[in-house]
mmCIF file of C-alpha atoms and ligand atoms in Angstrom:
data_model
loop_
_atom_site.group_PDB
_atom_site.id
_atom_site.type_symbol
_atom_site.label_atom_id
_atom_site.label_comp_id
_atom_site.label_asym_id
_atom_site.label_seq_id
_atom_site.Cartn_x
_atom_site.Cartn_y
_atom_site.Cartn_z
ATOM 1 C CA MET A 1 12.542 -17.378 -3.566
ATOM 2 C CA THR A 2 14.625 -16.676 -6.567
ATOM 3 C CA LEU A 3 18.184 -16.542 -6.194
ATOM 4 C CA ASP A 4 18.569 -12.449 -6.198
ATOM 5 C CA ALA A 5 15.582 -12.622 -3.325
ATOM 6 C CA GLN A 6 17.959 -15.071 -1.247
ATOM 7 C CA ILE A 7 21.029 -13.222 -1.890
ATOM 8 C CA LEU A 8 19.439 -9.523 -0.937
ATOM 9 C CA SER A 9 17.711 -11.566 1.749
ATOM 10 C CA ALA A 10 21.173 -12.590 3.524
ATOM 11 C CA LEU A 11 22.959 -9.365 2.571
ATOM 12 C CA ARG A 12 20.533 -7.968 4.327
ATOM 13 C CA HIS A 13 20.340 -9.886 7.151
ATOM 14 C CA ALA A 14 24.219 -9.586 7.480
ATOM 15 C CA GLY A 15 24.068 -6.182 7.733
ATOM 16 C CA ALA A 16 27.510 -4.143 8.076
ATOM 17 C CA ASP A 17 28.981 -6.998 8.935
ATOM 18 C CA GLY A 18 29.044 -8.673 5.585
ATOM 19 C CA ILE A 19 28.777 -12.138 4.777
ATOM 20 C CA GLY A 20 31.866 -14.121 3.364
ATOM 21 C CA ALA A 21 31.117 -15.463 -0.210
ATOM 22 C CA ALA A 22 31.333 -19.593 0.855
ATOM 23 C CA THR A 23 28.554 -18.814 3.715
ATOM 24 C CA LEU A 24 26.546 -16.842 1.339
ATOM 25 C CA ALA A 25 27.321 -19.951 -1.477
ATOM 26 C CA LEU A 26 26.331 -22.377 1.571
ATOM 27 C CA ARG A 27 23.244 -20.176 2.549
ATOM 28 C CA ILE A 28 21.812 -20.386 -1.107
ATOM 29 C CA ARG A 29 22.903 -24.146 -1.906
ATOM 30 C CA GLN A 30 25.081 -23.051 -4.541
ATOM 31 C CA ASP A 31 28.517 -22.713 -5.854
ATOM 32 C CA SER A 32 30.392 -19.682 -5.718
ATOM 33 C CA ALA A 33 30.679 -19.058 -9.081
ATOM 34 C CA VAL A 34 26.711 -18.702 -9.275
ATOM 35 C CA VAL A 35 26.842 -16.395 -6.715
ATOM 36 C CA THR A 36 29.933 -14.358 -8.141
ATOM 37 C CA GLN A 37 27.383 -14.424 -11.039
ATOM 38 C CA HIS A 38 23.956 -13.163 -9.421
ATOM 39 C CA VAL A 39 25.926 -10.662 -7.606
ATOM 40 C CA SER A 40 27.281 -9.217 -10.592
ATOM 41 C CA GLN A 41 23.429 -9.113 -12.385
ATOM 42 C CA LEU A 42 22.423 -6.873 -9.102
ATOM 43 C CA ARG A 43 25.285 -4.738 -9.381
ATOM 44 C CA ASP A 44 24.210 -4.262 -13.169
ATOM 45 C CA LEU A 45 20.790 -3.234 -11.783
ATOM 46 C CA GLY A 46 22.080 -0.605 -9.289
ATOM 47 C CA TYR A 47 22.767 -2.417 -5.911
ATOM 48 C CA GLU A 48 26.336 -1.775 -4.511
ATOM 49 C CA ILE A 49 27.767 -4.752 -3.171
ATOM 50 C CA GLU A 50 31.164 -4.170 -1.670
ATOM 51 C CA SER A 51 33.246 -7.511 -1.884
ATOM 52 C CA THR A 52 36.361 -7.260 0.346
ATOM 53 C CA PRO A 53 37.954 -10.698 1.382
ATOM 54 C CA HIS A 54 37.896 -9.560 4.851
ATOM 55 C CA PHE A 55 34.189 -9.015 5.095
ATOM 56 C CA GLY A 56 33.377 -10.903 2.066
ATOM 57 C CA PHE A 57 30.119 -9.063 0.493
ATOM 58 C CA ARG A 58 28.482 -6.188 1.812
ATOM 59 C CA LEU A 59 25.473 -4.087 0.878
ATOM 60 C CA VAL A 60 26.105 -0.280 0.736
ATOM 61 C CA SER A 61 23.334 0.825 -1.266
ATOM 62 C CA VAL A 62 20.280 -0.012 -3.268
ATOM 63 C CA PRO A 63 18.579 1.600 -6.332
ATOM 64 C CA ASP A 64 15.727 3.131 -5.914
ATOM 65 C CA LEU A 65 13.605 1.202 -8.094
ATOM 66 C CA LEU A 66 11.115 -1.550 -7.758
ATOM 67 C CA HIS A 67 12.314 -4.919 -8.082
ATOM 68 C CA ALA A 68 10.108 -8.259 -7.423
ATOM 69 C CA ASP A 69 13.025 -10.285 -5.523
ATOM 70 C CA ASP A 70 14.136 -7.259 -3.478
ATOM 71 C CA LEU A 71 10.441 -6.587 -2.252
ATOM 72 C CA VAL A 72 10.356 -10.616 -1.484
ATOM 73 C CA SER A 73 13.622 -10.208 0.136
ATOM 74 C CA ARG A 74 12.383 -7.874 2.458
ATOM 75 C CA LEU A 75 9.457 -9.473 3.643
ATOM 76 C CA SER A 76 8.553 -12.300 6.317
ATOM 77 C CA PRO A 77 8.279 -16.051 4.323
ATOM 78 C CA HIS A 78 4.703 -16.832 6.106
ATOM 79 C CA ARG A 79 3.124 -13.740 4.635
ATOM 80 C CA ILE A 80 -0.534 -13.459 2.278
ATOM 81 C CA VAL A 81 -0.202 -9.958 1.533
ATOM 82 C CA GLY A 82 2.792 -9.971 -1.209
ATOM 83 C CA ARG A 83 2.712 -14.239 -1.366
ATOM 84 C CA ASP A 84 4.026 -13.378 -5.348
ATOM 85 C CA ILE A 85 4.947 -9.912 -6.292
ATOM 86 C CA GLN A 86 4.824 -9.234 -9.975
ATOM 87 C CA VAL A 87 6.619 -5.694 -11.263
ATOM 88 C CA PHE A 88 5.508 -4.150 -14.766
ATOM 89 C CA GLN A 89 7.309 -0.782 -16.169
ATOM 90 C CA GLN A 90 4.237 0.186 -17.293
ATOM 91 C CA THR A 91 0.574 -0.782 -17.201
ATOM 92 C CA SER A 92 -2.716 0.684 -17.633
ATOM 93 C CA SER A 93 -3.993 0.228 -14.498
ATOM 94 C CA THR A 94 -2.254 -2.150 -11.862
ATOM 95 C CA ASN A 95 -6.359 -2.727 -10.635
ATOM 96 C CA ASP A 96 -7.224 -3.771 -13.954
ATOM 97 C CA VAL A 97 -3.691 -6.148 -13.968
ATOM 98 C CA VAL A 98 -4.832 -7.854 -10.781
ATOM 99 C CA GLU A 99 -8.669 -8.251 -11.499
ATOM 100 C CA LYS A 100 -7.689 -10.193 -14.520
ATOM 101 C CA MET A 101 -5.794 -12.172 -12.474
ATOM 102 C CA ALA A 102 -8.759 -12.702 -10.224
ATOM 103 C CA ARG A 103 -10.892 -13.710 -12.922
ATOM 104 C CA ASP A 104 -8.129 -16.521 -14.202
ATOM 105 C CA GLY A 105 -8.530 -17.901 -10.442
ATOM 106 C CA VAL A 106 -4.948 -16.303 -9.046
ATOM 107 C CA ALA A 107 -5.126 -17.171 -5.341
ATOM 108 C CA GLU A 108 -5.244 -14.046 -3.258
ATOM 109 C CA GLY A 109 -1.953 -12.328 -1.827
ATOM 110 C CA VAL A 110 -0.665 -11.611 -5.560
ATOM 111 C CA VAL A 111 0.360 -7.611 -5.411
ATOM 112 C CA VAL A 112 1.378 -6.120 -8.636
ATOM 113 C CA PHE A 113 2.960 -2.327 -9.253
ATOM 114 C CA ALA A 114 4.012 -0.873 -11.861
ATOM 115 C CA GLU A 115 6.737 1.834 -12.134
ATOM 116 C CA SER A 116 3.765 3.890 -13.919
ATOM 117 C CA GLN A 117 0.312 3.422 -14.781
ATOM 118 C CA THR A 118 -1.633 4.712 -18.261
ATOM 119 C CA LYS A 119 -5.111 5.111 -16.788
ATOM 120 C CA GLY A 120 -4.420 5.542 -13.321
ATOM 121 C CA ARG A 121 -7.767 5.830 -11.716
ATOM 122 C CA GLY A 122 -9.220 7.139 -8.048
ATOM 123 C CA ARG A 123 -12.249 6.761 -6.378
ATOM 124 C CA LEU A 124 -15.399 8.432 -8.557
ATOM 125 C CA GLY A 125 -13.945 8.039 -11.703
ATOM 126 C CA ARG A 126 -11.056 10.412 -11.275
ATOM 127 C CA ARG A 127 -7.761 9.963 -13.096
ATOM 128 C CA TRP A 128 -4.710 9.343 -10.809
ATOM 129 C CA ILE A 129 -1.403 10.326 -11.726
ATOM 130 C CA SER A 130 1.365 7.806 -11.709
ATOM 131 C CA PRO A 131 4.373 9.317 -13.327
ATOM 132 C CA ALA A 132 7.231 6.884 -13.631
ATOM 133 C CA GLY A 133 10.035 5.899 -10.874
ATOM 134 C CA GLN A 134 8.326 8.663 -8.329
ATOM 135 C CA GLY A 135 6.144 7.029 -6.220
ATOM 136 C CA LEU A 136 3.840 3.560 -5.615
ATOM 137 C CA TRP A 137 0.884 2.283 -7.711
ATOM 138 C CA PHE A 138 0.244 -1.174 -6.919
ATOM 139 C CA SER A 139 -2.609 -3.342 -6.285
ATOM 140 C CA VAL A 140 -3.562 -6.183 -3.966
ATOM 141 C CA LEU A 141 -5.613 -9.402 -4.655
ATOM 142 C CA LEU A 142 -7.519 -10.548 -1.705
ATOM 143 C CA ARG A 143 -10.133 -12.841 -1.368
ATOM 144 C CA PRO A 144 -11.735 -12.838 1.849
ATOM 145 C CA LYS A 145 -14.897 -14.385 3.420
ATOM 146 C CA LEU A 146 -17.046 -11.149 3.792
ATOM 147 C CA PRO A 147 -20.130 -10.459 2.980
ATOM 148 C CA PRO A 148 -19.834 -7.279 0.123
ATOM 149 C CA ALA A 149 -21.817 -5.138 2.708
ATOM 150 C CA SER A 150 -18.237 -5.449 5.009
ATOM 151 C CA VAL A 151 -15.780 -4.765 2.221
ATOM 152 C CA THR A 152 -15.344 -1.183 3.571
ATOM 153 C CA GLN A 153 -13.708 -3.177 6.577
ATOM 154 C CA LEU A 154 -10.533 -3.728 3.940
ATOM 155 C CA THR A 155 -10.426 -0.289 3.073
ATOM 156 C CA ILE A 156 -10.471 1.142 6.696
ATOM 157 C CA ALA A 157 -7.442 -1.784 7.518
ATOM 158 C CA THR A 158 -5.679 -0.548 4.366
ATOM 159 C CA ALA A 159 -6.052 2.963 5.628
ATOM 160 C CA THR A 160 -4.527 1.947 8.516
ATOM 161 C CA ALA A 161 -1.879 -0.072 7.364
ATOM 162 C CA VAL A 162 -0.563 2.727 5.225
ATOM 163 C CA ALA A 163 -0.542 5.295 7.610
ATOM 164 C CA ARG A 164 0.947 3.025 9.933
ATOM 165 C CA ALA A 165 3.746 2.289 7.451
ATOM 166 C CA ILE A 166 4.376 5.877 6.798
ATOM 167 C CA ARG A 167 4.689 6.917 10.246
ATOM 168 C CA THR A 168 7.458 4.186 11.374
ATOM 169 C CA GLN A 169 9.717 4.897 7.474
ATOM 170 C CA THR A 170 9.353 8.574 7.997
ATOM 171 C CA GLU A 171 9.516 10.997 10.318
ATOM 172 C CA LEU A 172 5.602 12.252 9.661
ATOM 173 C CA THR A 173 2.490 12.205 11.106
ATOM 174 C CA PRO A 174 -0.331 10.597 8.477
ATOM 175 C CA GLN A 175 -3.678 11.502 9.499
ATOM 176 C CA ILE A 176 -6.887 9.390 7.646
ATOM 177 C CA LYS A 177 -10.008 11.255 5.974
ATOM 178 C CA TRP A 178 -12.811 8.297 5.838
ATOM 179 C CA PRO A 179 -12.844 6.058 4.259
ATOM 180 C CA ASN A 180 -9.441 6.369 2.523
ATOM 181 C CA ASP A 181 -7.417 9.310 1.918
ATOM 182 C CA ILE A 182 -3.815 9.344 3.655
ATOM 183 C CA LEU A 183 -3.200 13.510 4.570
ATOM 184 C CA VAL A 184 0.111 14.947 5.810
ATOM 185 C CA ARG A 185 -0.604 18.228 6.975
ATOM 186 C CA GLY A 186 -3.986 18.348 5.511
ATOM 187 C CA LYS A 187 -2.864 17.573 1.875
ATOM 188 C CA LYS A 188 -2.940 14.332 0.052
ATOM 189 C CA VAL A 189 -0.116 11.879 0.081
ATOM 190 C CA ALA A 190 -1.778 8.465 -0.564
ATOM 191 C CA GLY A 191 -5.397 7.057 -2.047
ATOM 192 C CA ILE A 192 -6.531 3.811 -1.899
ATOM 193 C CA LEU A 193 -9.476 2.438 -4.473
ATOM 194 C CA THR A 194 -11.421 -0.660 -3.319
ATOM 195 C CA GLU A 195 -13.017 -2.713 -5.852
ATOM 196 C CA LEU A 196 -14.792 -6.047 -5.869
ATOM 197 C CA SER A 197 -16.628 -8.807 -7.278
ATOM 198 C CA ALA A 198 -19.569 -10.551 -5.294
ATOM 199 C CA GLU A 199 -22.145 -12.691 -4.900
ATOM 200 C CA LEU A 200 -25.525 -11.550 -3.114
ATOM 201 C CA ASP A 201 -24.386 -12.737 0.533
ATOM 202 C CA GLN A 202 -19.952 -13.220 -0.468
ATOM 203 C CA VAL A 203 -16.934 -11.505 -1.857
ATOM 204 C CA ARG A 204 -15.691 -13.384 -4.694
ATOM 205 C CA TYR A 205 -12.504 -11.235 -4.703
ATOM 206 C CA VAL A 206 -11.645 -7.669 -3.446
ATOM 207 C CA VAL A 207 -8.907 -5.627 -5.379
ATOM 208 C CA ILE A 208 -7.297 -2.971 -3.347
ATOM 209 C CA GLY A 209 -5.079 -0.635 -5.135
ATOM 210 C CA ILE A 210 -2.664 1.764 -3.320
ATOM 211 C CA GLY A 211 -0.860 5.166 -4.844
ATOM 212 C CA VAL A 212 1.374 6.620 -2.415
ATOM 213 C CA ASP A 213 3.019 9.731 -3.824
ATOM 214 C CA VAL A 214 6.663 9.156 -2.322
ATOM 215 C CA ASN A 215 9.131 11.083 -4.436
ATOM 216 C CA VAL A 216 6.446 13.081 -6.840
ATOM 217 C CA ASN A 217 7.423 16.847 -6.991
ATOM 218 C CA ASP A 218 5.491 18.180 -9.531
ATOM 219 C CA PHE A 219 2.053 18.037 -9.281
ATOM 220 C CA PRO A 220 -0.714 19.512 -12.110
ATOM 221 C CA PRO A 221 -2.421 22.877 -10.518
ATOM 222 C CA GLU A 222 -5.446 21.921 -10.158
ATOM 223 C CA LEU A 223 -3.959 19.350 -7.706
ATOM 224 C CA ALA A 224 -1.146 21.474 -6.207
ATOM 225 C CA GLY A 225 -3.044 22.798 -3.411
ATOM 226 C CA VAL A 226 -4.459 19.533 -2.159
ATOM 227 C CA ALA A 227 -2.053 16.993 -2.901
ATOM 228 C CA THR A 228 1.849 16.720 -1.602
ATOM 229 C CA SER A 229 4.519 13.519 -1.342
ATOM 230 C CA LEU A 230 6.254 11.921 1.709
ATOM 231 C CA ALA A 231 9.516 13.694 0.060
ATOM 232 C CA SER A 232 8.147 17.365 -0.085
ATOM 233 C CA GLU A 233 7.160 16.826 3.134
ATOM 234 C CA ALA A 234 9.832 15.169 4.856
ATOM 235 C CA GLY A 235 12.144 17.271 2.823
ATOM 236 C CA ARG A 236 14.002 14.232 1.635
ATOM 237 C CA HIS A 237 13.922 11.578 -0.414
ATOM 238 C CA PHE A 238 12.827 8.079 -0.002
ATOM 239 C CA VAL A 239 14.053 4.702 -0.973
ATOM 240 C CA ARG A 240 10.419 3.563 -2.536
ATOM 241 C CA ALA A 241 11.390 -0.028 -2.084
ATOM 242 C CA GLU A 242 11.337 0.598 1.972
ATOM 243 C CA ILE A 243 8.048 2.347 1.845
ATOM 244 C CA ALA A 244 6.870 -0.704 -0.190
ATOM 245 C CA ALA A 245 7.658 -3.582 1.614
ATOM 246 C CA ALA A 246 6.433 -1.933 4.974
ATOM 247 C CA ILE A 247 2.888 -1.250 3.769
ATOM 248 C CA LEU A 248 2.615 -4.736 2.586
ATOM 249 C CA HIS A 249 3.750 -5.455 5.591
ATOM 250 C CA GLU A 250 1.478 -3.907 7.446
ATOM 251 C CA LEU A 251 -1.641 -4.793 5.338
ATOM 252 C CA ASP A 252 -0.437 -8.601 5.688
ATOM 253 C CA VAL A 253 -0.525 -7.907 9.896
ATOM 254 C CA ASP A 254 -4.118 -5.937 9.475
ATOM 255 C CA TYR A 255 -5.623 -8.530 6.915
ATOM 256 C CA ALA A 256 -4.962 -11.169 9.217
ATOM 257 C CA ARG A 257 -6.641 -9.146 12.236
ATOM 258 C CA ILE A 258 -10.111 -8.662 9.728
ATOM 259 C CA LYS A 259 -9.757 -12.531 9.293
ATOM 260 C CA ARG A 260 -9.413 -13.355 13.164
ATOM 261 C CA GLY A 261 -12.724 -10.898 13.344
ATOM 262 C CA GLU A 262 -10.683 -8.444 15.319
ATOM 263 C CA PHE A 263 -12.014 -5.247 13.542
ATOM 264 C CA THR A 264 -13.101 -3.398 16.192
ATOM 265 C CA ALA A 265 -9.416 -3.259 17.771
ATOM 266 C CA LEU A 266 -8.375 -2.348 14.101
ATOM 267 C CA ALA A 267 -10.808 0.323 14.116
ATOM 268 C CA GLU A 268 -10.145 2.330 16.842
ATOM 269 C CA GLU A 269 -6.372 2.252 15.882
ATOM 270 C CA TRP A 270 -7.975 3.723 12.785
ATOM 271 C CA GLU A 271 -10.044 6.503 14.861
ATOM 272 C CA GLN A 272 -6.894 7.588 16.964
ATOM 273 C CA HIS A 273 -5.038 9.145 13.304
ATOM 274 C CA CYS A 274 -8.969 10.202 11.878
ATOM 275 C CA ILE A 275 -9.502 13.709 11.009
ATOM 276 C CA THR A 276 -13.367 12.948 9.955
ATOM 277 C CA LEU A 277 -14.819 11.656 13.088
ATOM 278 C CA GLY A 278 -16.407 14.451 15.157
ATOM 279 C CA ARG A 279 -15.841 17.209 12.468
ATOM 280 C CA ARG A 280 -18.795 18.961 10.636
ATOM 281 C CA VAL A 281 -18.777 17.316 6.817
ATOM 282 C CA GLN A 282 -20.551 17.533 4.131
ATOM 283 C CA ILE A 283 -20.759 14.325 1.795
ATOM 284 C CA HIS A 284 -21.600 14.352 -1.967
ATOM 285 C CA ILE A 285 -22.657 11.283 -3.447
ATOM 286 C CA GLY A 286 -23.452 11.736 -6.806
ATOM 287 C CA GLU A 287 -26.063 14.556 -6.901
ATOM 288 C CA ARG A 288 -27.452 14.573 -3.073
ATOM 289 C CA THR A 289 -25.675 16.256 -0.885
ATOM 290 C CA MET A 290 -25.693 15.669 3.081
ATOM 291 C CA SER A 291 -24.454 18.018 6.398
ATOM 292 C CA GLY A 292 -24.162 16.632 9.604
ATOM 293 C CA ARG A 293 -21.656 15.725 12.170
ATOM 294 C CA ALA A 294 -19.430 12.341 11.189
ATOM 295 C CA GLU A 295 -20.364 10.177 14.619
ATOM 296 C CA SER A 296 -18.234 6.930 14.160
ATOM 297 C CA LEU A 297 -17.713 3.961 12.610
ATOM 298 C CA ASP A 298 -20.236 0.848 12.387
ATOM 299 C CA ASN A 299 -19.228 -2.494 12.436
ATOM 300 C CA ASP A 300 -18.460 -2.984 8.776
ATOM 301 C CA GLY A 301 -16.368 0.546 8.581
ATOM 302 C CA ALA A 302 -19.440 2.307 6.796
ATOM 303 C CA LEU A 303 -19.170 6.391 8.272
ATOM 304 C CA LEU A 304 -22.658 7.150 10.922
ATOM 305 C CA LEU A 305 -23.313 10.531 9.829
ATOM 306 C CA ARG A 306 -25.541 12.757 12.605
ATOM 307 C CA THR A 307 -27.625 14.399 9.576
ATOM 308 C CA ASP A 308 -28.956 18.336 10.633
ATOM 309 C CA HIS A 309 -32.293 16.920 10.680
ATOM 310 C CA GLY A 310 -31.092 14.826 13.574
ATOM 311 C CA HIS A 311 -30.900 11.318 11.649
ATOM 312 C CA LEU A 312 -28.235 8.793 11.632
ATOM 313 C CA GLU A 313 -27.333 8.175 8.008
ATOM 314 C CA ARG A 314 -25.290 5.440 7.468
ATOM 315 C CA ILE A 315 -22.543 5.951 4.540
ATOM 316 C CA VAL A 316 -20.468 3.839 2.723
ATOM 317 C CA GLY A 317 -19.158 5.925 -0.532
ATOM 318 C CA GLY A 318 -18.989 9.594 -1.323
ATOM 319 C CA ASP A 319 -17.130 12.384 -1.332
ATOM 320 C CA VAL A 320 -16.542 14.348 1.972
ATOM 321 C CA THR A 321 -15.396 17.888 2.825
ATOM 322 C CA ILE A 322 -14.517 18.803 6.065
ATOM 323 C CA GLU A 323 -16.386 21.912 7.042
ATOM 324 C CA LYS A 324 -13.891 24.801 8.659
HETATM 325 C C1 BTN B 401 -8.458 7.869 -4.682
HETATM 326 O O1 BTN B 401 -7.894 8.207 -3.600
HETATM 327 O O2 BTN B 401 -9.183 8.122 -5.454
HETATM 328 C C2 BTN B 401 -7.739 5.876 -4.676
HETATM 329 C C3 BTN B 401 -6.542 6.551 -5.726
HETATM 330 C C4 BTN B 401 -5.998 4.552 -5.827
HETATM 331 C C5 BTN B 401 -4.384 4.943 -7.308
HETATM 332 C C6 BTN B 401 -4.209 3.775 -7.136
HETATM 333 S S1 BTN B 401 -2.280 3.371 -8.093
HETATM 334 C C7 BTN B 401 -2.875 1.989 -7.779
HETATM 335 C C8 BTN B 401 -4.054 1.572 -8.461
HETATM 336 N N1 BTN B 401 -4.121 1.715 -9.766
HETATM 337 C C9 BTN B 401 -5.047 2.502 -9.898
HETATM 338 O O3 BTN B 401 -5.501 2.533 -11.479
HETATM 339 N N2 BTN B 401 -5.420 2.945 -8.694
HETATM 340 C C10 BTN B 401 -4.990 2.401 -7.622
#
């Protein structure tokens, strides 16, 4: 952990009690001049750190910016997801940055955030609007020992983790639309883009891109009816780092569940929040449209659709419309 991360972590643990300057110096194994210098740099970034002779240092408020040290200081030391966190002011797409890292052999767990993306992309070649400072646009590198057909398990795990994090951090009740949309009151607040590189029987790496409209307030007209943000739905602004850290924590928990072979239990949790199962749906895959009833998930996370002709079709992708 960097010194900034250690200081923020110590301040956060101390809470309203604050932490004495000498104790803080001892905790980070530096002299008090180094502590003063780092506290002053954090203040310059917008961290409001009070210092009084009685309480020592106390963290009063944090700015709404993404700072790798801040994110690290909010996470458990034994994590895989978020093992290394990097924050860019602007990128084309965080999935591209992480994909390059994957090709260069970087270990799994690295996470790349961008304050804004110039070429953010969604599923099915769609554009993903990523305005600066208003949302979470990030990608995670994983190297699971899974066959390519089971990668949908990771999308299901990510959707479950994102939904759980939103539930614990806001008063909202997120719903999941198979495979990867997170909705609040029927409008989309977050999406997941899973991209992979694989050999025939084994995944090389998976890049999971996550976009969360946290404080976005202006959507282009074509999205206004279908997209919303956490802030619009809850009627208050959120500190993005809090939501980001919660998602990384929950994703770390769910990735561990997948690695332990506990997909079935995870899928049960996913099903409780899913609005697709049991409904009549239309699924558009390229030029093809299929209609039927979304019955269940299979062991790989694929959707089992009972078509109008009575066949059970296994669906791994496509655009799902839920019939009214
Ligand atoms: C979708 O719902 O279609 C998926 C949206 C995924 C958006 C995220 S934002 C971070 C990452 N980088 C991208 O270019 N896309 C994903």
